[in-house]
Coordinates of C-alpha atoms and ligand atoms in Angstrom, one line a residue:
Chain A
M1 CA 0.0 0.1 -0.1
L2 CA 1.1 3.5 -0.9
V3 CA -1.3 6.3 0.1
L4 CA -0.9 9.9 -1.2
A5 CA -2.7 12.3 0.8
F6 CA -3.1 15.8 1.0
D7 CA -5.4 18.6 2.1
T8 CA -6.2 22.3 1.1
A9 CA -9.2 23.1 3.0
T10 CA -7.4 25.4 5.7
P11 CA -4.5 27.9 5.2
A12 CA -2.2 24.8 5.3
V13 CA -1.1 23.1 2.1
T14 CA -0.1 19.8 3.4
A15 CA 0.9 16.4 1.6
A16 CA 2.3 13.3 2.8
L17 CA 2.9 9.4 1.9
H18 CA 2.0 6.5 3.9
D19 CA 3.0 2.9 3.3
G20 CA 0.3 1.3 5.4
E21 CA 2.8 1.0 8.4
R22 CA 4.1 4.7 8.8
V23 CA 4.3 8.1 7.4
L24 CA 7.1 8.2 4.8
A25 CA 7.2 11.9 4.4
E26 CA 5.1 14.8 5.1
S27 CA 5.5 18.7 3.9
T28 CA 3.3 21.5 5.0
T29 CA 3.1 25.1 4.0
V30 CA 0.8 27.5 5.6
D31 CA -0.3 30.3 2.8
A32 CA -4.1 30.9 2.6
R33 CA -3.7 32.4 -0.9
R34 CA -1.5 30.2 -2.9
H35 CA -3.0 26.6 -2.6
G36 CA -3.2 26.3 -6.7
E37 CA 0.4 27.1 -6.7
L38 CA 1.9 25.1 -3.7
L39 CA 0.1 21.8 -4.1
V40 CA 1.8 20.0 -6.9
P41 CA 5.5 21.1 -5.8
T42 CA 4.4 19.9 -2.3
I43 CA 3.3 16.6 -3.6
E44 CA 6.7 16.5 -5.5
T45 CA 8.5 17.3 -2.4
V46 CA 7.2 14.2 -0.4
L47 CA 7.7 11.6 -3.3
R48 CA 11.4 12.8 -3.5
E49 CA 11.7 12.6 0.2
A50 CA 10.2 9.2 0.5
G51 CA 12.1 8.1 -2.4
V52 CA 9.4 6.5 -4.3
A53 CA 7.7 7.1 -7.7
L54 CA 4.4 8.5 -8.4
G55 CA 3.4 5.3 -10.2
D56 CA 3.8 3.3 -7.2
V57 CA 0.8 5.2 -5.3
T58 CA -2.0 2.8 -4.9
A59 CA -4.5 5.4 -3.5
V60 CA -5.0 9.0 -3.5
V61 CA -6.7 10.7 -0.5
A62 CA -7.9 14.3 -0.2
G63 CA -9.4 16.4 2.6
S64 CA -13.0 16.9 1.6
G65 CA -13.4 20.1 3.8
P66 CA -15.4 21.8 5.0
G67 CA -13.0 24.7 4.3
P68 CA -12.6 27.9 2.1
Y69 CA -14.2 26.7 -1.3
T70 CA -11.4 28.0 -3.6
G71 CA -8.6 26.0 -1.7
L72 CA -10.8 23.1 -1.1
R73 CA -11.5 22.8 -4.8
V74 CA -7.7 22.8 -5.7
G75 CA -7.2 19.5 -3.4
L76 CA -10.3 17.5 -4.7
V77 CA -9.9 18.2 -8.4
T78 CA -6.1 17.4 -7.9
A79 CA -7.2 14.1 -6.3
Q80 CA -9.5 13.3 -9.0
A81 CA -7.4 14.1 -11.9
L82 CA -4.1 12.4 -10.4
A83 CA -6.0 9.3 -9.4
T84 CA -7.8 8.9 -13.1
S85 CA -4.4 9.7 -14.6
L86 CA -2.8 7.1 -12.6
G87 CA -5.6 4.4 -12.7
V88 CA -5.9 4.2 -8.8
P89 CA -8.8 5.1 -6.4
A90 CA -9.4 8.4 -5.1
Y91 CA -11.1 8.9 -1.6
G92 CA -12.1 11.9 0.6
V93 CA -11.9 12.4 4.2
C94 CA -13.4 15.1 6.2
T95 CA -11.0 17.7 7.0
L96 CA -12.1 18.0 10.4
D97 CA -11.3 14.2 10.9
A98 CA -7.7 14.7 10.2
V99 CA -7.6 17.6 12.8
A100 CA -9.2 15.2 15.4
Y101 CA -6.9 12.4 14.5
G102 CA -3.8 14.5 14.8
S103 CA -4.9 16.2 17.9
G104 CA -3.4 13.6 20.4
L105 CA -6.5 13.9 22.7
A106 CA -8.1 10.9 24.3
G107 CA -11.6 11.9 25.5
P108 CA -14.5 13.7 23.9
F109 CA -13.7 17.2 22.3
L110 CA -14.8 19.6 19.5
V111 CA -12.8 20.4 16.4
A112 CA -13.5 24.1 15.0
T113 CA -11.7 25.5 12.0
D114 CA -12.2 29.1 10.5
A115 CA -15.3 29.3 8.1
R116 CA -14.8 33.1 7.8
R117 CA -17.8 35.5 8.1
K118 CA -17.3 35.2 11.9
E119 CA -18.3 31.5 11.7
V120 CA -16.5 28.2 12.3
F121 CA -16.8 24.7 10.6
W122 CA -17.0 22.3 13.5
G123 CA -17.5 18.7 14.7
H124 CA -18.1 16.7 17.9
Y125 CA -15.7 13.9 18.6
E126 CA -16.0 10.8 20.8
D127 CA -12.2 10.3 20.2
P128 CA -9.6 11.0 17.6
R129 CA -11.4 8.4 15.2
V130 CA -15.2 8.9 15.9
R131 CA -17.2 11.9 14.9
L132 CA -20.5 11.9 16.8
S133 CA -21.9 15.0 14.9
G134 CA -21.1 17.5 12.2
P135 CA -19.4 18.7 10.3
S136 CA -21.6 22.0 10.7
V137 CA -21.2 25.5 10.4
D138 CA -22.1 27.9 13.2
R139 CA -21.1 31.1 15.2
P140 CA -18.4 30.2 17.6
Q141 CA -20.8 31.6 20.7
D142 CA -23.3 28.9 19.5
L143 CA -20.9 25.9 20.0
P144 CA -22.1 23.4 22.7
G145 CA -20.8 22.3 26.1
E146 CA -17.7 22.4 28.0
L147 CA -15.6 20.1 25.9
P148 CA -12.0 21.0 25.0
L149 CA -11.7 22.6 21.5
V150 CA -9.1 22.0 18.9
G151 CA -8.3 23.8 15.7
A152 CA -7.8 27.2 14.2
G153 CA -11.3 28.2 14.6
A154 CA -10.9 27.5 18.3
R155 CA -7.7 29.7 18.6
M156 CA -9.4 32.5 16.5
Y157 CA -12.3 32.7 18.9
A158 CA -10.6 31.8 22.2
E159 CA -12.2 34.8 23.9
I160 CA -15.7 33.7 22.9
V161 CA -15.4 29.9 23.6
G162 CA -13.4 30.5 26.7
P163 CA -9.6 30.3 26.6
S164 CA -9.1 27.5 29.0
R165 CA -11.1 25.1 26.8
V166 CA -8.7 25.6 23.7
T167 CA -5.9 23.1 23.7
G168 CA -2.4 23.3 22.5
A169 CA -2.9 20.6 19.4
P170 CA -2.0 21.6 16.1
E171 CA -4.3 24.2 14.4
Y172 CA -4.5 22.6 11.0
P173 CA -4.8 19.3 9.5
F174 CA -1.7 17.7 8.6
A175 CA -1.5 15.0 5.7
G176 CA 0.5 12.6 7.9
A177 CA -2.6 12.2 10.1
L178 CA -5.0 12.4 7.1
A179 CA -2.8 9.6 5.5
A180 CA -2.5 7.4 8.5
L181 CA -6.3 7.8 9.2
A182 CA -7.1 6.6 5.7
A183 CA -4.6 3.8 5.6
E184 CA -6.2 2.3 8.8
Q185 CA -9.3 1.8 6.5
L186 CA -7.7 1.1 3.1
G187 CA -6.8 -2.3 4.2
E188 CA -10.3 -3.4 4.7
P189 CA -11.9 -5.8 2.3
D190 CA -14.7 -4.3 0.0
V191 CA -13.7 -0.7 0.9
R192 CA -14.6 0.5 -2.3
E193 CA -18.0 -0.8 -2.5
V194 CA -18.5 0.7 1.1
V195 CA -17.4 4.0 0.1
E196 CA -19.5 4.2 -3.2
S197 CA -22.7 3.1 -1.2
G198 CA -22.0 6.3 1.0
T199 CA -22.0 4.5 4.2
H200 CA -18.2 4.4 4.9
P201 CA -17.8 6.2 8.4
V202 CA -14.3 7.8 7.3
L203 CA -13.7 7.6 3.8
S204 CA -15.9 9.0 0.9
L205 CA -15.7 9.9 -2.7
P206 CA -13.6 12.9 -3.4
R207 CA -16.3 15.6 -3.4
P208 CA -16.5 18.5 -1.6
I209 CA -18.4 19.2 1.7
Y210 CA -19.5 22.9 1.3
L211 CA -22.3 23.3 4.1
R212 CA -23.2 26.8 2.5
R213 CA -25.1 27.6 -0.7
P214 CA -23.4 29.8 -3.2
D215 CA -24.1 33.6 -2.6
A216 CA -26.2 34.5 -5.5
Q217 CA -29.5 36.7 -5.6
V218 CA -32.2 36.1 -8.1
P219 CA -32.7 39.4 -9.5
S220 CA -36.1 41.4 -9.4
A221 CA -37.3 43.3 -12.4
P222 CA -34.6 45.3 -14.4
K223 CA -33.6 48.4 -12.6
K224 CA -35.1 51.8 -14.2
V225 CA -32.3 53.9 -15.7
S226 CA -34.4 56.9 -16.1
A227 CA -35.2 59.1 -13.0
Chain B
M1 CA 1.3 14.0 -39.9
R2 CA 1.3 11.0 -37.5
D3 CA 4.4 12.6 -35.6
E4 CA 2.4 15.8 -34.4
P5 CA 1.8 15.5 -30.5
L6 CA -1.5 14.8 -29.3
V7 CA -2.6 17.8 -27.0
L8 CA -5.3 17.6 -24.5
G9 CA -6.8 21.2 -23.6
I10 CA -8.6 22.5 -20.8
E11 CA -10.7 25.6 -20.5
T12 CA -12.7 26.6 -17.3
S13 CA -12.5 30.6 -17.3
C14 CA -16.2 31.2 -17.4
D15 CA -19.1 28.8 -17.3
E16 CA -18.1 26.1 -19.8
T17 CA -16.0 23.1 -18.8
G18 CA -14.4 22.5 -22.1
V19 CA -12.0 19.6 -22.9
G20 CA -10.5 19.2 -26.4
I21 CA -8.0 16.8 -28.2
V22 CA -6.0 17.7 -31.1
R23 CA -3.1 16.4 -33.2
G24 CA -1.4 19.5 -34.8
H25 CA -4.3 21.3 -36.3
T26 CA -6.7 18.2 -36.5
L27 CA -9.6 18.3 -34.1
L28 CA -10.1 14.8 -32.3
A29 CA -12.6 15.7 -29.5
N30 CA -14.2 18.7 -28.3
T31 CA -16.4 18.1 -25.1
I32 CA -18.3 20.6 -23.0
A33 CA -20.3 20.6 -19.9
S34 CA -22.0 24.0 -19.5
S35 CA -23.5 25.4 -16.3
V36 CA -25.3 28.1 -18.2
E37 CA -28.7 27.0 -17.1
Q38 CA -27.8 27.3 -13.5
H39 CA -27.0 30.9 -14.2
A40 CA -30.0 31.8 -16.3
R41 CA -32.1 32.6 -13.3
F42 CA -29.4 34.9 -12.0
G43 CA -29.2 36.8 -15.2
G44 CA -25.6 36.5 -15.4
V45 CA -22.8 34.1 -14.4
V46 CA -22.4 33.6 -10.8
P47 CA -18.7 32.9 -10.2
E48 CA -19.3 30.4 -7.2
V49 CA -21.8 28.4 -9.0
A50 CA -19.6 28.1 -12.0
S51 CA -16.8 27.0 -10.0
R52 CA -18.8 24.4 -8.3
A53 CA -20.0 23.1 -11.7
H54 CA -16.4 22.9 -13.1
L55 CA -15.1 20.7 -10.2
E56 CA -18.2 18.3 -10.7
A57 CA -17.7 18.3 -14.5
M58 CA -13.7 18.3 -14.7
T59 CA -12.7 14.8 -14.8
P60 CA -15.9 13.2 -16.5
T61 CA -15.5 15.8 -19.2
V62 CA -11.6 14.9 -19.8
E63 CA -12.9 11.1 -19.9
R64 CA -15.6 11.8 -22.5
A65 CA -13.3 13.7 -24.7
L66 CA -10.9 10.6 -24.7
E67 CA -13.8 8.3 -25.2
Q68 CA -14.9 10.7 -28.3
A69 CA -11.4 10.7 -29.7
G70 CA -11.1 6.8 -29.0
L71 CA -7.8 7.4 -27.1
R72 CA -6.3 6.5 -23.8
F73 CA -4.6 8.6 -21.1
A74 CA -1.4 7.0 -22.2
D75 CA -1.6 8.5 -25.8
I76 CA -1.5 12.2 -24.6
D77 CA 1.7 13.9 -25.2
A78 CA 1.1 17.3 -23.7
I79 CA -1.7 19.3 -21.6
A80 CA -2.6 22.8 -22.3
V81 CA -4.9 24.8 -20.0
T82 CA -6.3 28.3 -20.0
A83 CA -4.5 30.2 -17.2
G84 CA -6.4 33.3 -17.7
P85 CA -7.8 35.8 -18.1
G86 CA -11.3 34.7 -16.6
L87 CA -12.9 34.1 -13.2
S88 CA -10.2 33.4 -10.9
G89 CA -12.1 30.6 -8.9
A90 CA -13.2 29.0 -12.2
L91 CA -9.6 29.1 -13.6
L92 CA -8.2 27.6 -10.6
V93 CA -9.9 24.4 -11.0
G94 CA -9.0 24.0 -14.6
V95 CA -5.3 24.8 -13.7
A96 CA -5.3 22.6 -10.8
A97 CA -6.6 19.6 -12.9
A98 CA -4.2 20.5 -15.7
K99 CA -1.3 20.2 -13.4
A100 CA -2.5 16.9 -11.9
Y101 CA -2.7 15.4 -15.4
S102 CA 0.6 16.7 -16.3
L103 CA 2.1 15.3 -13.2
G104 CA 0.2 11.9 -13.2
L105 CA 1.0 11.3 -17.0
G106 CA 4.4 12.6 -17.0
V107 CA 3.9 15.0 -20.0
P108 CA 4.4 18.7 -20.2
L109 CA 2.2 21.5 -19.3
Y110 CA 1.3 24.5 -21.3
G111 CA -0.5 27.4 -19.4
V112 CA -2.1 29.7 -22.1
N113 CA -4.1 33.1 -22.7
H114 CA -7.5 32.3 -23.2
L115 CA -7.8 35.2 -25.9
A116 CA -4.8 33.9 -27.9
A117 CA -6.8 30.5 -27.8
H118 CA -9.8 32.0 -29.3
V119 CA -7.5 33.2 -32.2
A120 CA -5.5 29.9 -32.5
V121 CA -8.7 27.7 -32.8
D122 CA -9.8 29.0 -36.4
Q123 CA -6.7 27.0 -37.6
L124 CA -8.6 23.8 -36.9
E125 CA -11.1 25.0 -39.7
H126 CA -9.2 27.2 -42.1
G127 CA -5.7 26.1 -41.6
A128 CA -2.6 28.0 -40.5
L129 CA -3.1 31.8 -39.6
P130 CA -2.0 34.2 -42.0
K131 CA 1.1 36.2 -40.4
P132 CA -0.1 38.8 -39.4
C133 CA -4.0 38.9 -39.0
I134 CA -6.3 41.2 -37.2
A135 CA -8.6 39.4 -34.7
M136 CA -11.6 40.6 -33.1
L137 CA -12.8 38.7 -30.0
V138 CA -16.4 39.5 -28.9
S139 CA -18.3 37.6 -26.3
G140 CA -20.1 37.9 -22.8
G141 CA -16.5 38.5 -21.2
H142 CA -14.4 40.1 -23.9
S143 CA -14.4 42.8 -26.7
S144 CA -10.9 43.0 -28.1
L145 CA -9.3 44.2 -31.3
L146 CA -5.9 42.2 -31.7
L147 CA -3.1 42.5 -34.1
V148 CA -1.7 38.9 -34.3
P149 CA 1.9 38.9 -35.9
D150 CA 2.4 35.1 -34.6
V151 CA -0.3 33.6 -32.2
A152 CA 2.1 31.3 -30.5
K153 CA 4.6 34.1 -29.7
D154 CA 3.4 37.9 -30.1
I155 CA 0.0 39.4 -29.8
V156 CA -0.7 43.1 -29.6
S157 CA -3.7 44.8 -28.1
L158 CA -5.2 47.4 -30.5
G159 CA -8.4 48.3 -28.5
S160 CA -10.9 46.9 -26.1
T161 CA -14.1 47.9 -24.4
V162 CA -13.9 50.5 -22.0
D163 CA -16.9 49.5 -20.1
D164 CA -19.5 46.4 -21.0
A165 CA -18.4 43.6 -23.3
A166 CA -20.3 43.1 -26.4
G167 CA -22.1 40.0 -25.1
E168 CA -22.9 41.6 -21.8
A169 CA -24.8 44.4 -23.7
F170 CA -26.8 41.5 -25.5
D171 CA -27.5 39.9 -22.0
K172 CA -28.8 43.3 -20.7
V173 CA -30.7 44.4 -23.5
A174 CA -32.5 41.0 -23.6
R175 CA -33.4 41.5 -20.0
V176 CA -35.0 44.9 -20.6
L177 CA -36.9 43.2 -23.6
G178 CA -37.9 40.1 -21.4
L179 CA -35.9 37.7 -23.3
P180 CA -34.0 35.0 -21.6
F181 CA -30.2 34.5 -20.7
P182 CA -28.0 34.4 -22.4
G183 CA -29.3 37.1 -24.6
G184 CA -27.4 36.9 -27.9
P185 CA -29.2 34.0 -29.6
Y186 CA -32.6 35.5 -28.5
I187 CA -31.9 39.0 -29.8
D188 CA -30.4 37.5 -33.0
R189 CA -33.8 35.4 -33.5
A190 CA -36.1 38.3 -32.7
A191 CA -34.3 40.8 -34.9
Q192 CA -35.0 38.5 -37.9
D193 CA -38.5 39.8 -37.9
G194 CA -37.4 43.4 -37.1
S195 CA -35.7 46.3 -38.8
G196 CA -32.3 47.6 -38.0
T197 CA -33.2 51.0 -39.1
A198 CA -36.4 51.4 -37.1
I199 CA -34.8 53.1 -34.1
A200 CA -31.6 55.2 -34.4
F201 CA -29.7 54.0 -31.3
P202 CA -26.4 55.7 -30.5
R203 CA -22.9 54.2 -31.7
G204 CA -20.5 54.8 -28.9
K205 CA -17.0 55.8 -30.0
H206 CA -17.7 55.0 -33.5
D207 CA -15.7 58.0 -34.7
D208 CA -13.4 58.8 -31.9
G209 CA -10.3 57.7 -33.7
T210 CA -9.5 54.8 -31.3
L211 CA -9.9 51.2 -31.7
D212 CA -11.8 50.8 -28.4
F213 CA -15.5 50.1 -27.7
S214 CA -18.3 51.3 -25.4
F215 CA -21.5 49.5 -25.2
S216 CA -22.8 50.9 -21.8
G217 CA -24.3 53.9 -23.3
L218 CA -26.2 52.0 -26.0
K219 CA -27.5 49.6 -23.3
T220 CA -28.8 52.7 -21.2
A221 CA -30.4 54.2 -24.5
V222 CA -32.3 50.9 -25.2
A223 CA -33.5 50.8 -21.7
R224 CA -34.6 54.5 -21.9
W225 CA -36.2 54.0 -24.9
V226 CA -38.4 50.9 -23.7
E227 CA -39.3 52.9 -20.4
A228 CA -40.3 55.9 -22.1
R229 CA -42.9 53.9 -24.3
E230 CA -44.1 51.7 -21.2
R231 CA -44.6 54.9 -19.2
N232 CA -46.9 56.1 -22.0
G233 CA -48.7 52.8 -22.3
E234 CA -47.4 52.3 -25.9
S235 CA -46.6 48.8 -26.9
I236 CA -43.4 47.8 -28.1
H237 CA -42.3 46.0 -31.1
V238 CA -39.6 43.8 -29.6
P239 CA -38.3 42.6 -33.1
D240 CA -37.4 46.3 -34.1
V241 CA -35.8 47.0 -30.7
A242 CA -33.8 44.0 -30.8
A243 CA -32.8 44.6 -34.5
S244 CA -31.9 48.2 -34.1
F245 CA -29.8 47.3 -31.2
Q246 CA -28.0 44.7 -32.6
E247 CA -27.5 46.7 -35.8
A248 CA -25.8 49.5 -33.6
V249 CA -23.4 46.9 -32.0
V250 CA -22.4 45.1 -35.2
D251 CA -22.1 48.6 -37.0
V252 CA -19.6 49.7 -34.5
L253 CA -17.8 46.2 -34.3
T254 CA -17.2 45.7 -38.1
H255 CA -16.3 49.4 -38.6
K256 CA -13.6 49.4 -36.0
A257 CA -12.3 45.9 -37.1
L258 CA -12.0 47.1 -40.7
Q259 CA -10.3 50.3 -39.4
A260 CA -7.8 48.0 -37.7
C261 CA -7.1 46.2 -41.1
R262 CA -6.7 49.5 -42.9
R263 CA -4.2 51.1 -40.3
H264 CA -2.1 48.2 -40.0
G265 CA -2.2 47.3 -43.7
V266 CA -3.5 43.9 -42.9
R267 CA -5.8 41.8 -45.4
D268 CA -7.0 39.0 -43.0
L269 CA -9.6 39.6 -40.4
L270 CA -10.6 36.8 -37.9
I271 CA -13.8 37.1 -35.7
G272 CA -14.0 34.9 -32.6
G273 CA -15.9 34.7 -29.3
G274 CA -19.5 33.7 -28.7
V275 CA -21.0 36.9 -30.4
A276 CA -19.3 35.8 -33.4
A277 CA -22.3 33.3 -33.8
N278 CA -24.4 36.4 -34.3
S279 CA -26.0 36.2 -38.0
R280 CA -26.1 40.0 -38.5
L281 CA -22.3 40.3 -37.5
R282 CA -21.2 37.6 -39.7
A283 CA -23.2 39.1 -42.6
L284 CA -22.3 42.7 -42.3
A285 CA -18.6 41.6 -41.8
Q286 CA -18.7 39.7 -44.7
E287 CA -20.3 42.6 -46.8
R288 CA -17.6 45.1 -45.5
C289 CA -14.7 42.9 -45.7
D290 CA -15.6 42.2 -49.5
A291 CA -15.9 46.0 -50.0
A292 CA -12.6 46.4 -48.6
G293 CA -10.7 43.4 -50.0
V294 CA -10.1 41.8 -46.7
R295 CA -10.5 38.0 -46.5
L296 CA -12.7 37.1 -43.4
R297 CA -12.4 34.2 -41.2
V298 CA -14.9 33.1 -38.8
P299 CA -14.7 29.6 -37.1
R300 CA -18.0 27.6 -36.9
P301 CA -20.1 28.5 -33.7
G302 CA -19.0 25.6 -31.6
L303 CA -15.5 26.6 -32.0
C304 CA -16.6 30.4 -31.5
T305 CA -17.9 30.0 -28.0
D306 CA -15.4 29.0 -25.0
N307 CA -14.3 25.3 -25.7
G308 CA -11.1 23.1 -24.9
A309 CA -10.4 22.6 -28.5
M310 CA -9.1 26.1 -28.7
V311 CA -6.8 25.6 -25.8
A312 CA -5.4 22.4 -27.4
T313 CA -4.9 24.3 -30.5
L314 CA -2.7 26.9 -29.1
G315 CA -0.9 24.2 -27.0
S316 CA -0.4 22.3 -30.2
D317 CA 1.1 25.4 -31.7
L318 CA 3.5 26.2 -28.8
V319 CA 5.0 22.6 -28.8
A320 CA 5.4 23.1 -32.4
A321 CA 7.2 26.5 -31.8
G322 CA 9.5 24.7 -29.5
V323 CA 8.4 26.7 -26.5
A324 CA 9.6 25.7 -22.9
P325 CA 6.6 23.9 -20.9
S326 CA 5.1 25.9 -18.0
L327 CA 6.3 25.0 -14.3
L328 CA 3.7 23.0 -12.2
D329 CA 3.7 26.0 -9.9
I330 CA 1.9 28.6 -12.2
P331 CA -0.9 30.6 -10.8
A332 CA -4.1 31.2 -12.4
D333 CA -4.3 34.9 -13.4
S334 CA -7.6 36.3 -13.6
S335 CA -6.1 39.4 -15.4
L336 CA -3.5 37.7 -17.5
P337 CA -2.7 40.5 -20.3
I338 CA -2.8 39.3 -23.9
T339 CA 1.0 40.2 -24.4
T340 CA 1.3 37.0 -22.4
V341 CA 0.4 34.3 -24.7
H342 CA 1.5 31.5 -22.4
V343 CA 2.9 31.4 -18.9
Ligands
ZN401 ZN1 -13.9 33.4 -24.3

């Protein structure tokens, strides 16, 4: 097994390779505005560092969001195009799941990332592998409970959610965690069928989780031009 | 010409996900997934709606193109993609996909200028472009007059719109007249039953000595004319308004295009872009070119509107010219200038 995983649904552009047992290489750059420029060079970096060829990759996994749409789409279309040109399957994993998996926390907690417009994308986790609810998009003051919070959305709104709840875990998803989480599942038999039926708890088809409709207004009658 | 490279071209600058495959100047596939119906109720292209549709359509459209051409991924020698200008979020989907195909297939990538691709595509139908030629590109997104010494290397902007694009004016006037989006084909059809001389609408910048266009004043004049009649309870003869508006647009377009030919001593004019499908534009351009001794080239409508074959064609010209491929970290540039034919 050789899993190539990447995520572009947060300011971090991150890629990693996993051989089914361990992360062979991981590279991450935080730059919210250049996902489209950074992703392929980042993939090339991890291939070089791991000393493997792209042709040896057996599955491509991309973070499926939620996250700012422009960056999110870069990762997903890259996964789809790369996988079809290599003739291997592509999968999506919820970006919040990668943050949860990489958090190192044991008990129940919330993951919150920046959704812009003074809102967060968030999910409720039983442990690093099990999401109980979400992903959802809400204002930070509307997040439930007393549970610890992980992720950049928690840091940004620490004053609102209560600074003591915000943990020191990494702010962003890292592709090493994404790859490891996916690799745990990819060894299972019939994984493709389960994913295609839409019932797999972790893996999905590489499609975006948007959570918001596009901003667009159906125009009323044409504006009058004369006074 | 079996030795010419097979180039797959990707276009996502606006609302069409276009994928074309060419060998040299031979067209092998041209597939399009359009999101135009999703934009119709908004009266114009909504960027986020377009970007979402591009992501959904991208890889299926590539696979349909391969199927149409009877080819496999392994046959492709190079990837070309529109790097700009256009809607940035829409461009980004195509550029990211193109880089992934380039990486996955191990073939070179060529990021190209959308406007230059509109010029290059005519070669699929009418053979190599004369050097130089004048190109006029008119669509919902652009209205440009270009001097084209060599489409793969050197393009000079002679003029462009100072406000609305020509196609945008068609869309806005169609709305005033209660016609659907996109307005171009509906105005063209309505105008068949009307008179182009019924109403004297203004011809913006007609005689200002520049090769620039302006359509905003014309659009406002049409709206004013219609509103005034409505206020007085008069009925409006839509075909006459459509024909007179259309006549004003194509009069200015063809006048300036031929002025460009005259000024630069060029005897070949190419018209491209979605508005090039307009029947009156084609007829008046032909008439005026014949009178001036200028040869007119207009690709068939399916190649005039945004498509992937035009991108593949320019990519093929770049390969033939020995141009170095693009790096895999190129940005999508929503305002890429026409002087930059490839990035
Ligand atoms: Zn165009």
